[in-house]
mmCIF file of C-alpha atoms in Angstrom:
data_model
loop_
_atom_site.group_PDB
_atom_site.id
_atom_site.type_symbol
_atom_site.label_atom_id
_atom_site.label_comp_id
_atom_site.label_asym_id
_atom_site.label_seq_id
_atom_site.Cartn_x
_atom_site.Cartn_y
_atom_site.Cartn_z
ATOM 1 C CA MET A 1 -117.933 -73.811 171.299
ATOM 2 C CA LYS A 2 -120.268 -73.737 174.307
ATOM 3 C CA LYS A 3 -118.776 -70.460 175.576
ATOM 4 C CA LYS A 4 -119.249 -68.899 172.167
ATOM 5 C CA THR A 5 -122.904 -70.017 171.995
ATOM 6 C CA LEU A 6 -123.581 -68.788 175.523
ATOM 7 C CA PHE A 7 -121.968 -65.434 174.674
ATOM 8 C CA ILE A 8 -124.127 -65.081 171.537
ATOM 9 C CA ILE A 9 -127.292 -65.926 173.471
ATOM 10 C CA LEU A 10 -126.425 -63.386 176.184
ATOM 11 C CA ALA A 11 -125.612 -60.739 173.568
ATOM 12 C CA VAL A 12 -128.947 -61.317 171.805
ATOM 13 C CA LEU A 13 -130.810 -61.120 175.135
ATOM 14 C CA ALA A 14 -128.975 -57.892 175.997
ATOM 15 C CA VAL A 15 -129.942 -56.373 172.635
ATOM 16 C CA ILE A 16 -133.581 -57.421 173.092
ATOM 17 C CA LEU A 17 -133.623 -56.024 176.632
ATOM 18 C CA ALA A 18 -132.075 -52.736 175.461
ATOM 19 C CA ALA A 19 -134.679 -52.505 172.688
ATOM 20 C CA VAL A 20 -137.522 -53.047 175.175
ATOM 21 C CA PHE A 21 -136.168 -50.306 177.446
ATOM 22 C CA ALA A 22 -135.752 -47.952 174.489
ATOM 23 C CA VAL A 23 -139.336 -48.528 173.343
ATOM 24 C CA LYS A 24 -140.639 -47.931 176.878
ATOM 25 C CA ALA A 25 -138.603 -44.719 177.160
ATOM 26 C CA VAL A 26 -140.010 -43.445 173.864
ATOM 27 C CA GLU A 27 -143.559 -44.287 174.986
ATOM 28 C CA ARG A 28 -143.067 -42.414 178.301
ATOM 29 C CA ALA A 29 -141.645 -39.395 176.463
ATOM 30 C CA LYS A 30 -144.618 -39.396 174.087
ATOM 31 C CA GLN A 31 -147.079 -39.565 176.991
ATOM 32 C CA ARG A 32 -145.302 -36.689 178.754
ATOM 33 C CA ARG A 33 -145.447 -34.613 175.570
ATOM 34 C CA ILE A 34 -149.181 -35.299 175.225
ATOM 35 C CA ALA A 35 -149.776 -34.401 178.889
ATOM 36 C CA GLU A 36 -147.758 -31.187 178.540
ATOM 37 C CA ALA A 37 -149.627 -30.052 175.396
ATOM 38 C CA ARG A 38 -152.416 -28.510 177.449
ATOM 39 C CA PHE A 39 -149.919 -26.171 179.097
ATOM 40 C CA ASN A 40 -148.481 -24.939 175.798
ATOM 41 C CA VAL A 41 -151.196 -22.508 174.827
ATOM 42 C CA ALA A 42 -149.956 -19.556 172.862
ATOM 43 C CA GLY A 43 -150.907 -17.433 169.934
ATOM 44 C CA ASP A 44 -153.501 -14.765 169.415
ATOM 45 C CA ILE A 45 -156.108 -15.819 171.999
ATOM 46 C CA VAL A 46 -159.163 -13.572 171.716
ATOM 47 C CA ARG A 47 -161.630 -15.304 174.037
ATOM 48 C CA VAL A 48 -161.482 -17.726 176.943
ATOM 49 C CA GLU A 49 -164.223 -19.826 178.509
ATOM 50 C CA TYR A 50 -163.318 -21.075 181.989
ATOM 51 C CA LYS A 51 -165.544 -23.814 183.404
ATOM 52 C CA ASP A 52 -165.109 -25.163 186.909
ATOM 53 C CA LEU A 53 -165.428 -28.935 186.566
ATOM 54 C CA MET A 54 -166.741 -29.414 190.105
ATOM 55 C CA SER A 55 -169.431 -26.727 190.309
ATOM 56 C CA GLY A 56 -170.169 -26.234 186.615
ATOM 57 C CA ALA A 57 -169.729 -22.464 187.010
ATOM 58 C CA VAL A 58 -168.584 -20.711 183.831
ATOM 59 C CA ALA A 59 -166.748 -17.456 183.204
ATOM 60 C CA VAL A 60 -166.148 -16.024 179.742
ATOM 61 C CA THR A 61 -163.809 -13.181 178.888
ATOM 62 C CA ASP A 62 -162.298 -11.517 175.879
ATOM 63 C CA ARG A 63 -160.412 -8.954 177.963
ATOM 64 C CA GLN A 64 -156.702 -9.278 177.237
ATOM 65 C CA GLU A 65 -155.689 -8.422 180.807
ATOM 66 C CA ASP A 66 -157.769 -11.376 182.073
ATOM 67 C CA ILE A 67 -156.284 -13.674 179.436
ATOM 68 C CA LYS A 68 -152.777 -12.598 180.450
ATOM 69 C CA VAL A 69 -153.478 -13.490 184.089
ATOM 70 C CA LEU A 70 -154.927 -16.824 182.993
ATOM 71 C CA LEU A 71 -151.799 -17.639 180.980
ATOM 72 C CA GLU A 72 -149.698 -16.933 184.067
ATOM 73 C CA CYS A 73 -151.978 -19.303 185.984
ATOM 74 C CA ILE A 74 -151.481 -21.952 183.288
ATOM 75 C CA GLU A 75 -147.744 -21.815 183.978
ATOM 76 C CA LEU A 76 -148.444 -22.350 187.700
ATOM 77 C CA ALA A 77 -150.715 -25.257 186.755
ATOM 78 C CA ARG A 78 -147.828 -26.743 184.745
ATOM 79 C CA LEU A 79 -145.625 -26.552 187.826
ATOM 80 C CA ASN A 80 -148.411 -28.031 189.947
ATOM 81 C CA TYR A 81 -148.709 -30.933 187.504
ATOM 82 C CA ARG A 82 -144.963 -31.558 187.374
ATOM 83 C CA THR A 83 -144.420 -31.519 191.137
ATOM 84 C CA ALA A 84 -147.662 -33.063 192.432
ATOM 85 C CA ASP A 85 -148.210 -36.564 193.758
ATOM 86 C CA HIS A 86 -150.405 -38.038 191.032
ATOM 87 C CA GLN A 87 -151.745 -40.703 193.366
ATOM 88 C CA LEU A 88 -153.773 -38.052 195.189
ATOM 89 C CA ALA A 89 -157.285 -37.054 194.150
ATOM 90 C CA ALA A 90 -157.881 -33.866 192.182
ATOM 91 C CA MET A 91 -158.768 -30.652 193.970
ATOM 92 C CA ALA A 92 -162.005 -28.745 193.513
ATOM 93 C CA ASP A 93 -160.483 -25.982 191.394
ATOM 94 C CA SER A 94 -159.821 -28.134 188.342
ATOM 95 C CA PRO A 95 -161.149 -26.257 185.295
ATOM 96 C CA SER A 96 -161.895 -26.978 181.680
ATOM 97 C CA ILE A 97 -160.721 -24.083 179.535
ATOM 98 C CA THR A 98 -161.654 -23.357 175.937
ATOM 99 C CA TYR A 99 -159.425 -20.972 174.019
ATOM 100 C CA LYS A 100 -160.694 -19.166 170.939
ATOM 101 C CA TYR A 101 -158.048 -17.787 168.585
ATOM 102 C CA ALA A 102 -158.179 -14.845 166.188
ATOM 103 C CA ASP A 103 -158.268 -17.231 163.212
ATOM 104 C CA GLY A 104 -161.484 -18.785 164.545
ATOM 105 C CA SER A 105 -159.908 -22.021 165.770
ATOM 106 C CA ARG A 106 -160.609 -23.392 169.228
ATOM 107 C CA LYS A 107 -158.725 -25.573 171.675
ATOM 108 C CA GLN A 108 -160.195 -27.057 174.808
ATOM 109 C CA TYR A 109 -158.184 -28.596 177.657
ATOM 110 C CA ASP A 110 -159.021 -29.954 181.085
ATOM 111 C CA TYR A 111 -156.582 -29.063 183.857
ATOM 112 C CA ILE A 112 -156.470 -31.409 186.825
ATOM 113 C CA VAL A 113 -155.080 -29.653 189.879
ATOM 114 C CA LYS A 114 -153.540 -31.902 192.531
ATOM 115 C CA PRO A 115 -152.790 -31.070 196.167
ATOM 116 C CA ASN A 116 -149.359 -29.493 196.134
ATOM 117 C CA GLU A 117 -147.611 -27.432 198.810
ATOM 118 C CA LYS A 118 -145.525 -25.378 196.346
ATOM 119 C CA TYR A 119 -148.336 -24.593 193.865
ATOM 120 C CA PRO A 120 -151.585 -25.159 195.776
ATOM 121 C CA GLN A 121 -154.118 -23.113 193.780
ATOM 122 C CA PRO A 122 -152.710 -22.225 190.391
ATOM 123 C CA PHE A 123 -155.927 -20.630 189.078
ATOM 124 C CA LYS A 124 -156.633 -18.525 192.169
ATOM 125 C CA ALA A 125 -155.413 -15.223 190.671
ATOM 126 C CA PHE A 126 -157.685 -15.640 187.641
ATOM 127 C CA CYS A 127 -160.714 -16.635 189.706
ATOM 128 C CA GLU A 128 -160.225 -13.625 191.998
ATOM 129 C CA ILE A 129 -160.448 -11.080 189.168
ATOM 130 C CA PRO A 130 -163.722 -9.276 190.041
ATOM 131 C CA TYR A 131 -165.136 -9.662 186.510
ATOM 132 C CA ILE A 132 -164.431 -13.410 186.554
ATOM 133 C CA ALA A 133 -165.400 -13.951 190.202
ATOM 134 C CA GLY A 134 -168.782 -12.332 189.515
ATOM 135 C CA GLN A 135 -169.506 -14.731 186.673
ATOM 136 C CA LEU A 136 -168.405 -17.779 188.659
ATOM 137 C CA ALA A 137 -170.514 -16.695 191.643
ATOM 138 C CA ALA A 138 -173.588 -16.191 189.431
ATOM 139 C CA LYS A 139 -173.875 -19.997 189.118
ATOM 140 C CA ASP A 140 -174.568 -20.207 192.859
ATOM 141 C CA ASP A 141 -177.471 -17.724 192.717
#
């Protein structure tokens, strides 16, 4: 009888422990999905407002070629986020980007760029576009 009781107690504890691990795994997956949402921008984007969080400089564009470059940079930012050491402080080129869609809706996301050897400056190509660089430099004047 004692072996049977001990077995039942251990089985119940194993089920409880498995349930706790399952709940934690679901919570981590949900948090990852929320964190990844900012990288999943798609649709008919007609205007972008890029704001550098450190300097406050702002660049606005509705030029599709600029938006295309920015979307490529967003993919690099995703890779930066996935491979970075999140214990390190954010880098200076961490922007807040507002997307305006053809239907009039807007989405705004902050992108925190971390030091990363593989993907060091994901937004560099966008910021170096002369039209964008001119707007970002105007803040300093």
